[in-house]
Backbone as a chain_set.jsonl record, in Angstrom:
{"seq": "MIGHASSIYNILASLNYKGPYSKNVANALVQLQCGGNVVSTSTTNGSGMFSILLDPLNYILSSILSDCNLKVDTPLIRCNSSLPALGGLLSPLQFIGNTALGALLSVANIIPAGFRFVPSN", "coords": {"N": [[-43.283, -18.29, -52.277], [-43.253, -15.721, -49.999], [-41.376, -12.831, -49.394], [-38.037, -13.279, -48.137], [-35.422, -15.589, -47.319], [-33.476, -15.001, -44.517], [-31.412, -16.321, -43.419], [-29.494, -19.355, -43.545], [-29.327, -22.71, -42.521], [-26.524, -24.607, -41.88], [-25.165, -27.7, -41.587], [-22.216, -29.098, -40.829], [-19.352, -31.193, -41.085], [-16.59, -33.417, -40.433], [-16.193, -36.785, -40.858], [-14.298, -38.919, -39.32], [-12.318, -41.695, -38.396], [-10.528, -41.994, -35.508], [-7.792, -43.492, -34.299], [-5.723, -46.411, -33.769], [-5.538, -47.107, -36.435], [-6.005, -44.783, -38.135], [-8.42, -43.284, -40.248], [-10.173, -41.766, -42.924], [-13.689, -41.657, -43.248], [-15.177, -42.516, -45.94], [-17.917, -42.161, -48.257], [-20.018, -42.601, -46.471], [-23.298, -42.815, -45.238], [-25.004, -40.15, -43.895], [-27.433, -39.185, -41.673], [-29.797, -36.699, -40.858], [-31.737, -36.549, -38.142], [-34.777, -35.612, -36.778], [-36.852, -35.47, -34.06], [-37.033, -38.22, -34.256], [-37.526, -38.709, -36.931], [-36.187, -38.957, -40.222], [-34.954, -36.158, -41.728], [-33.203, -35.107, -43.534], [-30.46, -36.092, -45.636], [-27.016, -36.92, -46.25], [-23.964, -37.738, -47.939], [-20.728, -38.736, -47.086], [-17.711, -37.359, -48.464], [-14.627, -38.306, -50.182], [-12.805, -37.459, -48.29], [-14.118, -37.741, -45.952], [-15.832, -35.68, -45.372], [-18.909, -33.833, -44.977], [-21.953, -32.031, -45.683], [-24.982, -30.522, -44.742], [-27.725, -28.713, -45.758], [-30.287, -26.638, -44.499], [-33.52, -25.191, -44.768], [-34.373, -22.191, -43.261], [-36.985, -21.382, -43.042], [-38.441, -23.582, -42.564], [-37.418, -24.73, -40.281], [-36.535, -24.122, -36.89], [-33.795, -22.733, -35.235], [-33.315, -23.264, -32.458], [-34.912, -25.52, -32.09], [-33.698, -27.351, -33.81], [-31.279, -27.728, -32.494], [-32.122, -28.837, -30.075], [-33.825, -30.998, -30.679], [-32.788, -32.577, -32.71], [-30.514, -34.969, -34.2], [-27.433, -36.242, -35.535], [-27.021, -39.154, -37.415], [-25.125, -41.965, -38.171], [-25.054, -44.808, -39.953], [-23.2, -46.398, -41.126], [-21.26, -49.302, -41.116], [-18.891, -49.668, -38.551], [-16.823, -51.369, -38.822], [-15.75, -50.936, -41.267], [-13.905, -48.987, -40.82], [-12.056, -50.073, -39.083], [-11.117, -53.323, -38.602], [-11.321, -54.463, -36.091], [-13.361, -53.249, -34.79], [-16.887, -53.156, -33.804], [-19.176, -54.902, -35.957], [-21.851, -54.373, -36.203], [-23.912, -51.607, -35.641], [-23.786, -48.036, -35.083], [-23.116, -44.496, -35.31], [-24.018, -41.694, -33.286], [-24.892, -38.317, -32.783], [-25.542, -35.368, -30.909], [-26.288, -31.904, -31.762], [-24.443, -28.825, -32.237], [-24.311, -25.322, -32.12], [-22.085, -23.127, -33.725], [-21.718, -20.559, -34.591], [-22.301, -17.738, -36.853], [-21.964, -17.16, -40.369], [-21.558, -14.456, -42.407], [-23.028, -13.726, -45.5], [-22.864, -11.488, -47.603], [-24.982, -8.543, -47.264], [-27.571, -9.268, -46.533], [-27.841, -11.965, -45.988], [-27.119, -14.761, -43.971], [-25.298, -17.587, -42.729], [-26.012, -20.078, -40.497], [-23.856, -21.911, -38.668], [-23.532, -25.252, -37.815], [-22.42, -27.992, -35.93], [-21.534, -31.487, -35.28], [-21.842, -32.403, -31.874], [-20.475, -34.403, -30.688], [-19.796, -37.639, -31.48], [-21.162, -40.793, -30.525], [-20.998, -44.309, -29.964], [-23.613, -46.449, -30.985], [-25.226, -49.396, -30.456], [-26.647, -51.693, -32.862], [-30.005, -52.846, -33.093]], "CA": [[-42.737, -17.828, -51.022], [-43.267, -14.272, -49.838], [-40.204, -12.391, -48.643], [-36.805, -14.008, -48.424], [-34.767, -16.192, -46.156], [-32.35, -14.181, -44.077], [-30.325, -17.194, -42.995], [-29.518, -20.757, -43.947], [-28.67, -23.561, -41.536], [-25.551, -25.501, -42.501], [-24.593, -28.678, -40.667], [-21.018, -29.554, -41.51], [-18.399, -31.917, -40.241], [-15.75, -34.436, -41.035], [-16.366, -38.056, -40.171], [-13.015, -39.614, -39.37], [-12.018, -42.605, -37.298], [-9.232, -41.694, -34.892], [-7.343, -44.632, -33.515], [-4.458, -46.952, -34.252], [-5.578, -47.162, -37.895], [-6.783, -43.6, -38.497], [-8.92, -43.378, -41.605], [-11.364, -41.008, -43.264], [-14.824, -42.528, -43.541], [-15.742, -42.063, -47.209], [-19.175, -42.751, -48.735], [-20.893, -42.967, -45.354], [-24.586, -42.133, -45.227], [-25.24, -39.365, -42.685], [-28.837, -38.793, -41.599], [-30.239, -35.739, -39.857], [-33.006, -37.018, -37.592], [-35.436, -34.683, -35.859], [-38.021, -36.131, -33.504], [-37.055, -39.607, -34.698], [-37.745, -38.788, -38.374], [-35.092, -38.508, -41.082], [-35.383, -34.949, -42.446], [-32.239, -34.841, -44.594], [-29.327, -37.006, -45.669], [-25.83, -36.537, -47.005], [-22.963, -38.794, -48.016], [-19.387, -38.172, -46.927], [-16.842, -37.442, -49.637], [-13.423, -39.103, -49.978], [-12.104, -36.977, -47.094], [-14.992, -37.904, -44.798], [-16.564, -34.429, -45.132], [-20.287, -33.744, -45.451], [-22.661, -30.8, -45.353], [-26.431, -30.592, -44.904], [-28.327, -27.381, -45.704], [-31.698, -26.619, -44.122], [-34.238, -23.939, -44.988], [-34.808, -21.648, -41.969], [-38.432, -21.194, -43.019], [-39.023, -24.849, -42.122], [-36.805, -25.181, -39.035], [-36.092, -23.106, -35.939], [-32.476, -23.139, -34.748], [-33.394, -23.866, -31.12], [-35.485, -26.864, -32.242], [-32.672, -28.21, -34.411], [-30.284, -28.05, -31.469], [-32.68, -29.638, -28.982], [-34.602, -32.153, -31.119], [-32.185, -33.277, -33.846], [-29.24, -35.675, -34.057], [-26.845, -36.845, -36.725], [-26.883, -40.596, -37.271], [-24.316, -42.613, -39.205], [-25.252, -46.253, -39.831], [-22.114, -47.107, -41.795], [-20.59, -50.21, -40.177], [-17.584, -49.195, -38.099], [-15.816, -52.343, -39.244], [-15.095, -50.356, -42.449], [-12.793, -48.155, -40.342], [-11.077, -50.907, -38.392], [-11.734, -54.651, -38.507], [-11.514, -54.866, -34.699], [-14.548, -52.566, -34.265], [-18.115, -53.928, -34.002], [-19.746, -54.891, -37.305], [-23.208, -53.843, -36.12], [-24.018, -50.393, -34.847], [-23.482, -46.803, -35.791], [-22.733, -43.333, -34.514], [-25.079, -40.725, -33.054], [-24.372, -37.097, -32.159], [-26.355, -34.151, -30.84], [-25.747, -30.811, -32.57], [-23.926, -27.657, -31.518], [-24.191, -24.098, -32.914], [-20.749, -22.546, -33.536], [-21.658, -19.175, -35.05], [-22.85, -17.374, -38.157], [-21.097, -16.642, -41.423], [-22.301, -13.492, -43.223], [-22.885, -13.801, -46.954], [-23.467, -10.244, -48.052], [-25.663, -7.743, -46.251], [-28.883, -9.785, -46.16], [-27.872, -13.411, -45.812], [-26.117, -15.362, -43.095], [-25.359, -19.035, -42.589], [-25.809, -20.556, -39.127], [-23.008, -23.102, -38.745], [-23.86, -26.241, -36.792], [-21.533, -29.152, -36.035], [-21.814, -32.534, -34.298], [-21.278, -32.118, -30.548], [-19.638, -35.544, -30.303], [-20.412, -38.919, -31.834], [-21.019, -41.926, -29.613], [-21.395, -45.572, -30.573], [-24.937, -46.954, -30.642], [-25.364, -50.74, -31.021], [-27.861, -51.967, -33.636], [-30.937, -53.808, -32.473]], "C": [[-42.749, -16.304, -51.038], [-42.072, -13.877, -48.995], [-38.99, -13.196, -49.043], [-36.25, -14.601, -47.135], [-33.578, -15.33, -45.773], [-31.19, -15.025, -43.575], [-30.554, -18.6, -43.519], [-28.828, -21.53, -42.835], [-27.764, -24.535, -42.273], [-24.965, -26.403, -41.427], [-23.402, -29.294, -41.388], [-20.089, -30.259, -40.55], [-17.541, -32.818, -41.092], [-15.928, -35.692, -40.206], [-15.092, -38.86, -40.361], [-12.892, -40.534, -38.171], [-10.633, -42.25, -36.784], [-8.853, -42.859, -33.994], [-6.059, -45.169, -34.106], [-4.386, -47.024, -35.777], [-6.429, -46.004, -38.395], [-7.158, -43.641, -39.972], [-10.105, -42.442, -41.772], [-12.471, -41.999, -43.592], [-15.515, -41.97, -44.78], [-17.029, -42.815, -47.526], [-20.072, -43.252, -47.612], [-22.185, -42.163, -45.449], [-24.776, -41.456, -43.875], [-26.688, -38.901, -42.726], [-29.023, -37.726, -40.535], [-31.621, -36.191, -39.419], [-33.529, -36.001, -36.591], [-36.718, -35.343, -35.373], [-38.149, -37.57, -33.968], [-37.266, -39.794, -36.189], [-36.522, -38.293, -39.133], [-35.598, -37.321, -41.893], [-34.421, -34.571, -43.56], [-31.114, -35.865, -44.506], [-28.185, -36.395, -46.477], [-24.907, -37.748, -47.027], [-21.589, -38.155, -47.902], [-18.593, -38.325, -48.22], [-15.603, -38.275, -49.294], [-12.618, -38.703, -48.761], [-12.934, -37.134, -45.831], [-15.818, -36.673, -44.485], [-17.995, -34.541, -45.649], [-20.873, -32.408, -45.032], [-24.138, -31.027, -45.62], [-26.965, -29.173, -44.77], [-29.805, -27.509, -45.376], [-32.278, -25.234, -44.356], [-34.749, -23.414, -43.648], [-36.305, -21.355, -41.908], [-39.138, -22.45, -42.528], [-38.519, -25.318, -40.764], [-36.385, -23.992, -38.189], [-34.79, -23.607, -35.318], [-32.553, -23.823, -33.385], [-33.972, -25.282, -31.18], [-34.485, -27.832, -32.853], [-31.693, -28.667, -33.336], [-30.834, -28.953, -30.374], [-33.322, -30.946, -29.441], [-33.941, -33.007, -32.197], [-30.841, -33.904, -33.484], [-28.729, -36.064, -35.434], [-26.65, -38.321, -36.449], [-26.101, -41.137, -38.462], [-24.438, -44.112, -38.989], [-24.156, -47.064, -40.503], [-21.41, -48.024, -40.796], [-19.183, -49.726, -39.828], [-16.462, -50.141, -38.486], [-15.099, -51.864, -40.508], [-13.883, -49.518, -42.052], [-11.668, -49.003, -39.771], [-11.738, -52.256, -38.15], [-11.946, -55.124, -37.074], [-12.729, -54.184, -34.066], [-15.793, -53.399, -34.539], [-18.654, -53.795, -35.426], [-21.133, -54.264, -37.309], [-23.244, -52.64, -35.194], [-23.65, -49.187, -35.677], [-23.105, -45.713, -34.816], [-23.9, -42.369, -34.422], [-24.477, -39.519, -32.36], [-25.452, -36.037, -32.067], [-25.643, -33.054, -31.634], [-25.368, -29.618, -31.716], [-23.791, -26.491, -32.494], [-22.825, -23.479, -32.648], [-20.623, -21.127, -34.076], [-22.241, -18.994, -36.436], [-21.744, -16.932, -39.1], [-21.942, -15.725, -42.288], [-21.976, -13.706, -44.693], [-23.575, -12.576, -47.538], [-24.204, -9.566, -46.915], [-26.943, -8.392, -45.731], [-28.93, -11.271, -45.837], [-26.772, -13.86, -44.863], [-26.359, -16.862, -43.019], [-25.081, -19.371, -41.132], [-25.044, -21.87, -39.222], [-23.236, -23.997, -37.533], [-22.951, -27.445, -37.016], [-22.003, -30.252, -35.076], [-21.137, -32.189, -32.973], [-20.366, -33.246, -30.078], [-20.356, -36.846, -30.594], [-20.154, -39.954, -30.748], [-21.526, -43.171, -30.333], [-22.763, -45.993, -30.064], [-25.066, -48.339, -31.274], [-26.663, -50.875, -31.811], [-28.714, -52.978, -32.901], [-31.205, -54.951, -33.409]], "O": [[-42.296, -15.684, -52.0], [-41.785, -14.52, -47.986], [-38.92, -13.73, -50.15], [-36.571, -14.167, -46.029], [-32.766, -14.972, -46.626], [-30.102, -14.503, -43.331], [-31.668, -18.975, -43.886], [-27.845, -21.053, -42.266], [-28.207, -25.214, -43.199], [-24.345, -25.931, -40.474], [-23.557, -29.934, -42.428], [-20.05, -29.958, -39.357], [-17.741, -32.958, -42.299], [-15.824, -35.653, -38.98], [-14.843, -39.412, -41.434], [-13.31, -40.191, -37.066], [-9.672, -42.213, -37.553], [-9.554, -43.155, -33.026], [-5.377, -44.472, -34.858], [-3.295, -47.006, -36.349], [-7.469, -46.225, -39.015], [-6.343, -43.982, -40.829], [-10.944, -42.329, -40.879], [-12.21, -43.063, -44.154], [-16.339, -41.06, -44.683], [-17.208, -43.961, -47.114], [-20.805, -44.225, -47.789], [-22.154, -40.961, -45.712], [-24.716, -42.109, -42.834], [-27.121, -38.292, -43.704], [-28.474, -37.831, -39.438], [-32.56, -36.217, -40.215], [-32.818, -35.583, -35.677], [-37.569, -35.73, -36.174], [-39.261, -38.091, -34.064], [-37.197, -40.921, -36.679], [-35.891, -37.316, -38.729], [-36.555, -37.45, -42.656], [-34.78, -33.793, -44.445], [-30.849, -36.43, -43.444], [-28.38, -35.479, -47.274], [-25.058, -38.67, -46.226], [-21.316, -37.144, -48.549], [-18.774, -39.285, -48.97], [-15.544, -38.883, -48.225], [-11.833, -39.499, -48.245], [-12.511, -36.713, -44.754], [-16.452, -36.618, -43.432], [-18.265, -35.243, -46.623], [-20.354, -31.74, -44.138], [-24.504, -31.656, -46.613], [-26.689, -28.499, -43.778], [-30.495, -28.379, -45.907], [-31.598, -24.226, -44.162], [-35.489, -24.118, -42.96], [-36.838, -21.106, -40.827], [-40.298, -22.394, -42.122], [-39.118, -26.204, -40.154], [-35.932, -22.975, -38.714], [-34.693, -24.768, -34.922], [-31.919, -24.858, -33.18], [-33.566, -26.149, -30.406], [-34.427, -28.998, -32.463], [-31.324, -29.84, -33.274], [-30.093, -29.753, -29.803], [-33.363, -31.909, -28.675], [-34.475, -34.054, -32.565], [-30.134, -33.437, -32.591], [-29.504, -36.197, -36.381], [-26.171, -38.703, -35.381], [-26.386, -40.804, -39.613], [-23.984, -44.636, -37.972], [-24.181, -48.293, -40.454], [-21.002, -47.565, -39.729], [-18.387, -49.414, -40.713], [-15.29, -49.763, -38.479], [-13.991, -52.309, -40.804], [-12.949, -49.352, -42.837], [-10.488, -48.699, -39.947], [-12.812, -52.319, -37.552], [-12.676, -56.09, -36.852], [-13.093, -54.5, -32.933], [-15.769, -54.265, -35.414], [-18.598, -52.721, -36.025], [-21.547, -53.684, -38.313], [-22.677, -52.66, -34.102], [-23.25, -49.31, -36.835], [-22.813, -45.971, -33.649], [-24.681, -42.237, -35.364], [-23.651, -39.663, -31.458], [-26.198, -35.821, -33.022], [-24.53, -33.254, -32.12], [-25.896, -29.421, -30.621], [-23.221, -26.649, -33.573], [-22.433, -23.315, -31.492], [-19.539, -20.545, -34.029], [-22.622, -19.956, -37.104], [-20.72, -16.399, -38.674], [-22.945, -16.164, -42.851], [-20.816, -13.847, -45.079], [-24.744, -12.637, -47.921], [-24.076, -9.955, -45.754], [-27.365, -8.106, -44.611], [-29.981, -11.778, -45.446], [-25.635, -13.394, -44.944], [-27.476, -17.339, -43.219], [-24.04, -18.998, -40.592], [-25.541, -22.837, -39.798], [-23.144, -23.559, -36.386], [-22.738, -27.867, -38.152], [-22.783, -29.983, -34.163], [-19.993, -31.735, -32.955], [-19.567, -33.054, -29.162], [-21.408, -37.124, -30.019], [-19.086, -39.992, -30.136], [-22.385, -43.083, -31.211], [-23.045, -45.91, -28.869], [-25.022, -48.458, -32.498], [-27.666, -50.247, -31.472], [-28.212, -53.845, -32.186], [-31.962, -55.862, -33.071]]}, "num_chains": 1, "name": "protein.A"}
């Protein structure tokens, strides 16, 4: 690689079920899909948190925001037995700002814009 990356894209969030039986969703597989292809994955920790880092030399921020989604296929029944057993969550992405790391590096922070239920086929 010639030169250096001046920024890193960081997609971060907490995956929590909010309802009568609020619960963190631990060990859920989170996929970053761009153009229908899985480009990165992460697994939520015990608090339902996850982070995905992307190299800005391979992705343009505007393309990430317009062409990519976060997908969670973990059965929602794990959160609450009254929820559907089949299906998952899908969310577009939203840029919330940069975090400077020294004089030459910044992190573009991206979060889910809002998960919605998607039934499985």
